[in-house]
PDB file of C-alpha atoms in Angstrom:
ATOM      1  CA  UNK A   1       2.388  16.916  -0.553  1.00 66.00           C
ATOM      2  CA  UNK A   2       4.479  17.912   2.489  1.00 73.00           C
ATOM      3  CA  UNK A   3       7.243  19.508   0.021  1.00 77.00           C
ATOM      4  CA  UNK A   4       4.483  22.315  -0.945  1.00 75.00           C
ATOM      5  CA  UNK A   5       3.861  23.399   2.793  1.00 79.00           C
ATOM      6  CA  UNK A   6       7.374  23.779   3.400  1.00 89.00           C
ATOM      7  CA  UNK A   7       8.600  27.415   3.638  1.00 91.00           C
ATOM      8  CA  UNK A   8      12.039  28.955   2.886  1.00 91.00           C
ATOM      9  CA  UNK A   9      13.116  28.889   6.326  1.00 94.00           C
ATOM     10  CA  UNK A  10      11.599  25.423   6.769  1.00 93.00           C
ATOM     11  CA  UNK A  11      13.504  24.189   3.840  1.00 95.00           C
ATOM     12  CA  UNK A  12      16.834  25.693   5.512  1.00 95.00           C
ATOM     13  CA  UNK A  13      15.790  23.715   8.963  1.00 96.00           C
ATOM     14  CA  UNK A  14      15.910  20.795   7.092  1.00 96.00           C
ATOM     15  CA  UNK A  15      19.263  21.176   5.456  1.00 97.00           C
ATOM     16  CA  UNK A  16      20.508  22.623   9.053  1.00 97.00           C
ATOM     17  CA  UNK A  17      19.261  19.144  10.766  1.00 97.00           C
ATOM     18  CA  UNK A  18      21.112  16.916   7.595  1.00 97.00           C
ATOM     19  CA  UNK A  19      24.297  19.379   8.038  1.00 97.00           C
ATOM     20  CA  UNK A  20      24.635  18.177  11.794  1.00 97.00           C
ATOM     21  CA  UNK A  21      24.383  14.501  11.046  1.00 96.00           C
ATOM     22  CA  UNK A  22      26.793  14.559   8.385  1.00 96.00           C
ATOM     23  CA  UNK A  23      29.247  16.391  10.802  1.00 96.00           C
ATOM     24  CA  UNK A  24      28.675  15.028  14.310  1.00 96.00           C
ATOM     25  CA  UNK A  25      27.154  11.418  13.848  1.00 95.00           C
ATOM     26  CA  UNK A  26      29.845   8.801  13.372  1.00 96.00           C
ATOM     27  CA  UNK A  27      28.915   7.382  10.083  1.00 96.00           C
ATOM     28  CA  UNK A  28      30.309   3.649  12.098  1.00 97.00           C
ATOM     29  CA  UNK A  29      27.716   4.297  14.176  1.00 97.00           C
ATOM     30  CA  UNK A  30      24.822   5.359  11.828  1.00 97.00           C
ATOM     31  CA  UNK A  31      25.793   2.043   9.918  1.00 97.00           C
ATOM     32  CA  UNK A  32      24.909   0.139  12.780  1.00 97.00           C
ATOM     33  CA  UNK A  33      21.921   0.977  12.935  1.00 97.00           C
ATOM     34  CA  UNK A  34      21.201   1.091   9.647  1.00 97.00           C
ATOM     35  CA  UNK A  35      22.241  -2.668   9.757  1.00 97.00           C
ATOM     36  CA  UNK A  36      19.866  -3.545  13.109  1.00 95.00           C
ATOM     37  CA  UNK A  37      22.663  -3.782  15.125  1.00 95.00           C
ATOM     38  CA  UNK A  38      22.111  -3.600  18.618  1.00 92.00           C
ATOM     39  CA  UNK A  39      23.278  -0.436  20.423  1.00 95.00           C
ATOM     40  CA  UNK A  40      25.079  -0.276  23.814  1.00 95.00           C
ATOM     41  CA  UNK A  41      23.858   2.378  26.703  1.00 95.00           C
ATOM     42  CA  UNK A  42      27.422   4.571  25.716  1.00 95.00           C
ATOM     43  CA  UNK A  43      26.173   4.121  22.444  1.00 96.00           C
ATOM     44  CA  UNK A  44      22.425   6.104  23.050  1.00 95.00           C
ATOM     45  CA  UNK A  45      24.406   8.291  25.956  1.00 95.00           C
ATOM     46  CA  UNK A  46      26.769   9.385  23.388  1.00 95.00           C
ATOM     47  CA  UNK A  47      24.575  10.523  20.528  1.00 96.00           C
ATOM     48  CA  UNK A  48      21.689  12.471  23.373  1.00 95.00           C
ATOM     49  CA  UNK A  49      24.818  14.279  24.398  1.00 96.00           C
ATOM     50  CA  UNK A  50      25.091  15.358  20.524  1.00 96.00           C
ATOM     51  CA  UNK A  51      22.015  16.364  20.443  1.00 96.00           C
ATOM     52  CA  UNK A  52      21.907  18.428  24.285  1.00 96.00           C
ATOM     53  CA  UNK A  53      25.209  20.235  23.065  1.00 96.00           C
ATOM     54  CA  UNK A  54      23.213  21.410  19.724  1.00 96.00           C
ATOM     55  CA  UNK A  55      20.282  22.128  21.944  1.00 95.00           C
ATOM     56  CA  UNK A  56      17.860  19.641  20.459  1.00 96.00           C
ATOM     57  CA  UNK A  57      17.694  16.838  22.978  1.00 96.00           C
ATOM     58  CA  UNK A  58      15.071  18.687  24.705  1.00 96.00           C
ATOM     59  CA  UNK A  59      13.389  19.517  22.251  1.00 95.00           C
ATOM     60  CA  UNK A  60       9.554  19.598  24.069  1.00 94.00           C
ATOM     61  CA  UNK A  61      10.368  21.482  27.126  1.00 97.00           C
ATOM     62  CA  UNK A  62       9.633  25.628  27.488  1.00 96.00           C
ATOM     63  CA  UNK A  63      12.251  27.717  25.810  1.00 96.00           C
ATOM     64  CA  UNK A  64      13.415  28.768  29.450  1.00 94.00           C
ATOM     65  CA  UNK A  65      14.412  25.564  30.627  1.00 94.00           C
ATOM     66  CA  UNK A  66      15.817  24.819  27.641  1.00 92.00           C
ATOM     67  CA  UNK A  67      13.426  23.817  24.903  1.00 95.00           C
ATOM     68  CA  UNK A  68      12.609  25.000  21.451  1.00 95.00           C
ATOM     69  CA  UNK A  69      10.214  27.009  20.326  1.00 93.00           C
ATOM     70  CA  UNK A  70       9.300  25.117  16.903  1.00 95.00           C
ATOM     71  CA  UNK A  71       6.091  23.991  14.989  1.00 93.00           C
ATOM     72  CA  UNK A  72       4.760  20.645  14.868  1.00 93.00           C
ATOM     73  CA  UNK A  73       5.740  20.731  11.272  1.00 93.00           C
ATOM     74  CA  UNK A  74       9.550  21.514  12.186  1.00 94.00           C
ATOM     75  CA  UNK A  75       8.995  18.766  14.770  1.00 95.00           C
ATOM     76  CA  UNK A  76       8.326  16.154  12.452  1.00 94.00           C
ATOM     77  CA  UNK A  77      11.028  17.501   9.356  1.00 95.00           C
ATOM     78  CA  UNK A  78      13.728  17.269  12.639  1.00 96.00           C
ATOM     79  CA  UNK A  79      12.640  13.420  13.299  1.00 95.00           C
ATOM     80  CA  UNK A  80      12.157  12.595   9.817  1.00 95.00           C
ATOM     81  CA  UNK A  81      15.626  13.847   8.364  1.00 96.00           C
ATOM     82  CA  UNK A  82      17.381  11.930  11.540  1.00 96.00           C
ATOM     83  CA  UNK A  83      15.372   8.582  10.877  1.00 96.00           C
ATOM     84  CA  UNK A  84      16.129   9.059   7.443  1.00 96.00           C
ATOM     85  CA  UNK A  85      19.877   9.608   8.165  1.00 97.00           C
ATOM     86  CA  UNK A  86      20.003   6.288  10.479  1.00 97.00           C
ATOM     87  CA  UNK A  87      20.520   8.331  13.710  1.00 97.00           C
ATOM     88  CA  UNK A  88      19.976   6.381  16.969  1.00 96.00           C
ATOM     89  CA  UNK A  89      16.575   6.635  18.416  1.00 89.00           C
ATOM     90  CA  UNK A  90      16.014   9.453  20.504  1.00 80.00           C
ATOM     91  CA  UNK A  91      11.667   8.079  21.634  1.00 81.00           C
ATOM     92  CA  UNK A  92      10.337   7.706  25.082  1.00 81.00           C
ATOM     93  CA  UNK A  93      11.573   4.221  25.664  1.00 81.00           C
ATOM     94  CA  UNK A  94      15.506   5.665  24.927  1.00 89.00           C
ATOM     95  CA  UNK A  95      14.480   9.092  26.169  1.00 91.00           C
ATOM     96  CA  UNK A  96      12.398   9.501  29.008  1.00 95.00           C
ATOM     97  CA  UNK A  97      14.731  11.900  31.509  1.00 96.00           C
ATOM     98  CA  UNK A  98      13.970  14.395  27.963  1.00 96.00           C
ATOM     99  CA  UNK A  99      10.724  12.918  26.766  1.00 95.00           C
ATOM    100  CA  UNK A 100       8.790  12.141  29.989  1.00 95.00           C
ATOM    101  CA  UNK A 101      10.022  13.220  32.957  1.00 97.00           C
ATOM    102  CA  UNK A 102      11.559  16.616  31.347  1.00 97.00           C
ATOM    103  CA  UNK A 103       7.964  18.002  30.829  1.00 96.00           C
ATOM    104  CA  UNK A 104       6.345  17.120  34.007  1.00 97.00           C
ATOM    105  CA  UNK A 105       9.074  18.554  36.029  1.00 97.00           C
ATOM    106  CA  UNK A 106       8.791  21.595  33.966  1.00 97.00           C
ATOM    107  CA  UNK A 107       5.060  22.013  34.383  1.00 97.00           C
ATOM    108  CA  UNK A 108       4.764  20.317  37.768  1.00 96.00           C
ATOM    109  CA  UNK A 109       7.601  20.610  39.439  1.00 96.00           C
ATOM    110  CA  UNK A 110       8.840  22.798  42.571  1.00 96.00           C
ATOM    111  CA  UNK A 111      11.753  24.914  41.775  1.00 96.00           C
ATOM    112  CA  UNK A 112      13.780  23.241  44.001  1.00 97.00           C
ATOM    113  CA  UNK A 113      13.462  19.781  42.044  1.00 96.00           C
ATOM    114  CA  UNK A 114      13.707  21.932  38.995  1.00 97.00           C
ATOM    115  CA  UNK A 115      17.672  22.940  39.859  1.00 96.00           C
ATOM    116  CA  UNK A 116      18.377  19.796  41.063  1.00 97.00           C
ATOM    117  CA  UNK A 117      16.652  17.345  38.313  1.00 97.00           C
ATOM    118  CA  UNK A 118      16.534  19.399  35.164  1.00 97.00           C
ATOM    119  CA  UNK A 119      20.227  20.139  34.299  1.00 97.00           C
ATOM    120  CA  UNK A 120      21.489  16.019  35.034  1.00 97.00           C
ATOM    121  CA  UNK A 121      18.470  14.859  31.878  1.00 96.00           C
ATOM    122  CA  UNK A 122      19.808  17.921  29.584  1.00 95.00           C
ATOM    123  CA  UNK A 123      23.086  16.840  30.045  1.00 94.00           C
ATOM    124  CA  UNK A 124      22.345  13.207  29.910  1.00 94.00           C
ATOM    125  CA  UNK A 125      24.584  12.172  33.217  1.00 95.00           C
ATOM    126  CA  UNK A 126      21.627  10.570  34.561  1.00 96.00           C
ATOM    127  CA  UNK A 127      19.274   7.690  32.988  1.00 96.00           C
ATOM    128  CA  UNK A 128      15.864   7.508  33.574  1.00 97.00           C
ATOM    129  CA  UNK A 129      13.561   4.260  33.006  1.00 96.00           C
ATOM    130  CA  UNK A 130       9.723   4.242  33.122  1.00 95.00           C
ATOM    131  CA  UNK A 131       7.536   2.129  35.750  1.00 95.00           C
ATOM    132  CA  UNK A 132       4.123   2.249  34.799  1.00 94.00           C
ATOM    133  CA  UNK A 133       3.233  -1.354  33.662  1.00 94.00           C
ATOM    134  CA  UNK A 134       2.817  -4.091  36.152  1.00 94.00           C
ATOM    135  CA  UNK A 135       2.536  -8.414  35.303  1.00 91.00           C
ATOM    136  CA  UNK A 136      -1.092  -7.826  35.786  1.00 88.00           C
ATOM    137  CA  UNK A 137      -1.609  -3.992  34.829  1.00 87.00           C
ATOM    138  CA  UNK A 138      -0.310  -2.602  31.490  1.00 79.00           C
ATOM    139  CA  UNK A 139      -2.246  -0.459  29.621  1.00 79.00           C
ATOM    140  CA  UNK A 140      -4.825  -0.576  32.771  1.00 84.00           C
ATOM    141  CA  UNK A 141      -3.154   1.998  35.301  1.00 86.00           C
ATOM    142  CA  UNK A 142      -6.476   1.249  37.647  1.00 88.00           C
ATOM    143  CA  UNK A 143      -5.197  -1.985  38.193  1.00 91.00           C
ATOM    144  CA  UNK A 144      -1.989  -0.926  39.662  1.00 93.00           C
ATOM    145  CA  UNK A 145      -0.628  -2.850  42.501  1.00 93.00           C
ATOM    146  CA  UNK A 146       1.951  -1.283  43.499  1.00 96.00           C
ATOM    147  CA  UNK A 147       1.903   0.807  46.938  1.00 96.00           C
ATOM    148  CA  UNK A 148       3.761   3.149  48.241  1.00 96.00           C
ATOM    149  CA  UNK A 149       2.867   4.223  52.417  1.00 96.00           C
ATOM    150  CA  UNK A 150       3.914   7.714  53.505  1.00 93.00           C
ATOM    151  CA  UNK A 151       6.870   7.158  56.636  1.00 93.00           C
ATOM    152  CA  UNK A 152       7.936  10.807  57.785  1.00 93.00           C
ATOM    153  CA  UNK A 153       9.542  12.458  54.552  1.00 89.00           C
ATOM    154  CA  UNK A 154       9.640   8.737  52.369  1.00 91.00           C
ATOM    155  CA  UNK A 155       7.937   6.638  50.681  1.00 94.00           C
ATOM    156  CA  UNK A 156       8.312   2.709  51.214  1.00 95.00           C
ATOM    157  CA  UNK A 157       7.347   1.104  48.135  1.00 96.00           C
ATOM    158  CA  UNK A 158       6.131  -2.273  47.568  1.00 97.00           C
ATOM    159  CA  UNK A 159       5.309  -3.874  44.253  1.00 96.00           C
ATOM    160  CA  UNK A 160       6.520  -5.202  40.941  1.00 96.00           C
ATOM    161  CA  UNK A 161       7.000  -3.109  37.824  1.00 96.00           C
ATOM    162  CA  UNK A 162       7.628  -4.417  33.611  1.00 94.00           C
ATOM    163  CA  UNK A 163       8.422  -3.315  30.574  1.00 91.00           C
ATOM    164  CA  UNK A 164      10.475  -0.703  32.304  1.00 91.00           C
ATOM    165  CA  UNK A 165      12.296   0.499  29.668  1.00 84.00           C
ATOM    166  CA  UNK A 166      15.927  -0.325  30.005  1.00 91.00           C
ATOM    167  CA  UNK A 167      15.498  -0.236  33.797  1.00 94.00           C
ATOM    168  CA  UNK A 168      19.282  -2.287  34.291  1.00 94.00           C
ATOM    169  CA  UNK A 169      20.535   1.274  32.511  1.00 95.00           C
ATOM    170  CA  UNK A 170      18.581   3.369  35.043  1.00 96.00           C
ATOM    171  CA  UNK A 171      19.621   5.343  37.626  1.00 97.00           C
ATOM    172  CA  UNK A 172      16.083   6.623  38.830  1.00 97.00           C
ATOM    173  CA  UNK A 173      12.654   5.794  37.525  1.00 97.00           C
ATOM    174  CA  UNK A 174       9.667   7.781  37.068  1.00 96.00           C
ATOM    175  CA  UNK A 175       7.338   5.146  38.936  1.00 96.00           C
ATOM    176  CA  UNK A 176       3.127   5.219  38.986  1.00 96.00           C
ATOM    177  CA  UNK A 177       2.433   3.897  42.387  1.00 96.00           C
ATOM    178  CA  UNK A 178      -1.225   3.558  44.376  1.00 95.00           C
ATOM    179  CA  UNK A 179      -1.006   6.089  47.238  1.00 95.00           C
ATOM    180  CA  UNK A 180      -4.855   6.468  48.336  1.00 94.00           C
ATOM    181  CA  UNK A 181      -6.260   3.204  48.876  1.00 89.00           C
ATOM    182  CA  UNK A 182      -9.661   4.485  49.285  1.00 91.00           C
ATOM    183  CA  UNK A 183     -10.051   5.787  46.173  1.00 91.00           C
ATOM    184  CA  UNK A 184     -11.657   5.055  43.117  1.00 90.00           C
ATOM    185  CA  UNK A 185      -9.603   2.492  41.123  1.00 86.00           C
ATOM    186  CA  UNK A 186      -8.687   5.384  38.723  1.00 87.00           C
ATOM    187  CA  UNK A 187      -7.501   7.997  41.073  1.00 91.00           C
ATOM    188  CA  UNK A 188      -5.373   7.528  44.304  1.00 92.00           C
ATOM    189  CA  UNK A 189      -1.786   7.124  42.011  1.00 94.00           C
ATOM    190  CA  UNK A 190       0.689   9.153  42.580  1.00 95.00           C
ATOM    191  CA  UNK A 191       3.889   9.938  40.332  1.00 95.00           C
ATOM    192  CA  UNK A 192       7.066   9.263  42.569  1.00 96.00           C
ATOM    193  CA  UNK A 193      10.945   9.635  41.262  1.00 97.00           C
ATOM    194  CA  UNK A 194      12.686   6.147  42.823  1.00 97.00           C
ATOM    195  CA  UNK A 195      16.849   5.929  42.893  1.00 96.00           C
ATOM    196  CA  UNK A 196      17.398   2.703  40.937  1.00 97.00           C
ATOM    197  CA  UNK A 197      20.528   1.990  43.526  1.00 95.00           C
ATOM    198  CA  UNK A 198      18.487   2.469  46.546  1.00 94.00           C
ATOM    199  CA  UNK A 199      18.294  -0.570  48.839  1.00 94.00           C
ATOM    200  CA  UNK A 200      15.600  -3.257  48.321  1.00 95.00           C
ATOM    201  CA  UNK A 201      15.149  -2.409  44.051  1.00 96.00           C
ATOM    202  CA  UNK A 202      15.857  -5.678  42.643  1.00 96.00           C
ATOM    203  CA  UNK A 203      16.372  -5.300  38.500  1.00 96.00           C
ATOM    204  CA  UNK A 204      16.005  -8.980  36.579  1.00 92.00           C
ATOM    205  CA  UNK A 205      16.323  -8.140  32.930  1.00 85.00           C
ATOM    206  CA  UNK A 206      13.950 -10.531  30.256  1.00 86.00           C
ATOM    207  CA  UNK A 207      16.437 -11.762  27.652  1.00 80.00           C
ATOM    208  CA  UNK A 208      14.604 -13.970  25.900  1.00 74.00           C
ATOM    209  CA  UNK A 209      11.804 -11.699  24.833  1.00 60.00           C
TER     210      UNK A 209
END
């Protein structure tokens, strides 16, 4: 079925996306993960640089900071041919400088955090984790415990984040953290950027899980 919606040009993407594999993805690498082998950060740092020097690592930001202007449907042909090709995952939890924080900066951000965030994610020289989940708030953001009290031009954060997505890789996380405490349980969170090397962050990775 997807075959007949495909047009010429679409047909060429494809080949275009299987040409750069072949070429620039270590087929010792692709076999790894072909075999479930588990993959180091240099591993995933490598491969996003591949993909930022062909100019498809950010993929879902505007075409003037560096995105692509393609259709869903070229969208899914691009993540279908590199799943198909055993590429490394290149999804939120491995991606989120490109996949998360990327296109809030872009829509959201000043242009002063534009210059100065923006070119470390599209070059990949900086790792990003997300902290949104809590021990007793995952999928429920209202039940966020985790503060953070305005002092001059800080924040001083309290609280305990999970599932942070490779946070012992990180070097800043985008962090959901309660800010209005009079709020209703749904609003009053705020959307703060937290250095992963700052004092008082303590990172305790779960092996066992």
């Amino acid at each position: 079925m997807l075959e007949a919606l495909l047009t010429d040009d679409d047909q060429c993407f494809r080949e275009e996306v299987r040409v750069f594999v072949s070429d620039s993805v270590a087929p010792e690498l692709r076999g790894r993960v072909a075999n479930g082998e588990e993959l180091c950060k240099q591993d995933y740092v490598e491969w996003q640089k591949l993909l930022s020097r062909r100019g498809w690592l950010t993929t879902t930001w505007p075409v003037n900071e560096g995105g692509v202007d393609w259709s869903p449907l070229r969208h899914y042909l691009f993540e279908e041919e590199l799943a198909l090709a055993d590429c490394p995952p290149a999804g939120l939890t491995l991606g989120v400088g490109a996949k998360l924080l990327g296109p809030i900066l872009c829509a959201f951000g000043s242009a002063e955090q534009k210059e100065r965030l923006l070119p470390p994610i599209r070059d990949c020289s900086v790792w990003w984790c997300q902290g949104y989940s809590e021990p007793n708030a995952g999928s429920d953001l209202a039940a966020l415990a985790t503060c953070a009290v305005r002092d001059g031009d800080d924040y001083i954060l309290t609280g305990t984040k999970i599932w942070t997505s490779y946070a012992h890789w990180a070097d800043g996380m985008c962090c959901l953290a309660r800010t209005d405490f009079d709020a209703r349980p749904q609003a009053g969170i705020s959307f703060l950027l937290v250095d992963m090397h700052a004092p008082g962050v303590t990172i305790q990775p779960i092996p066992t899980i």
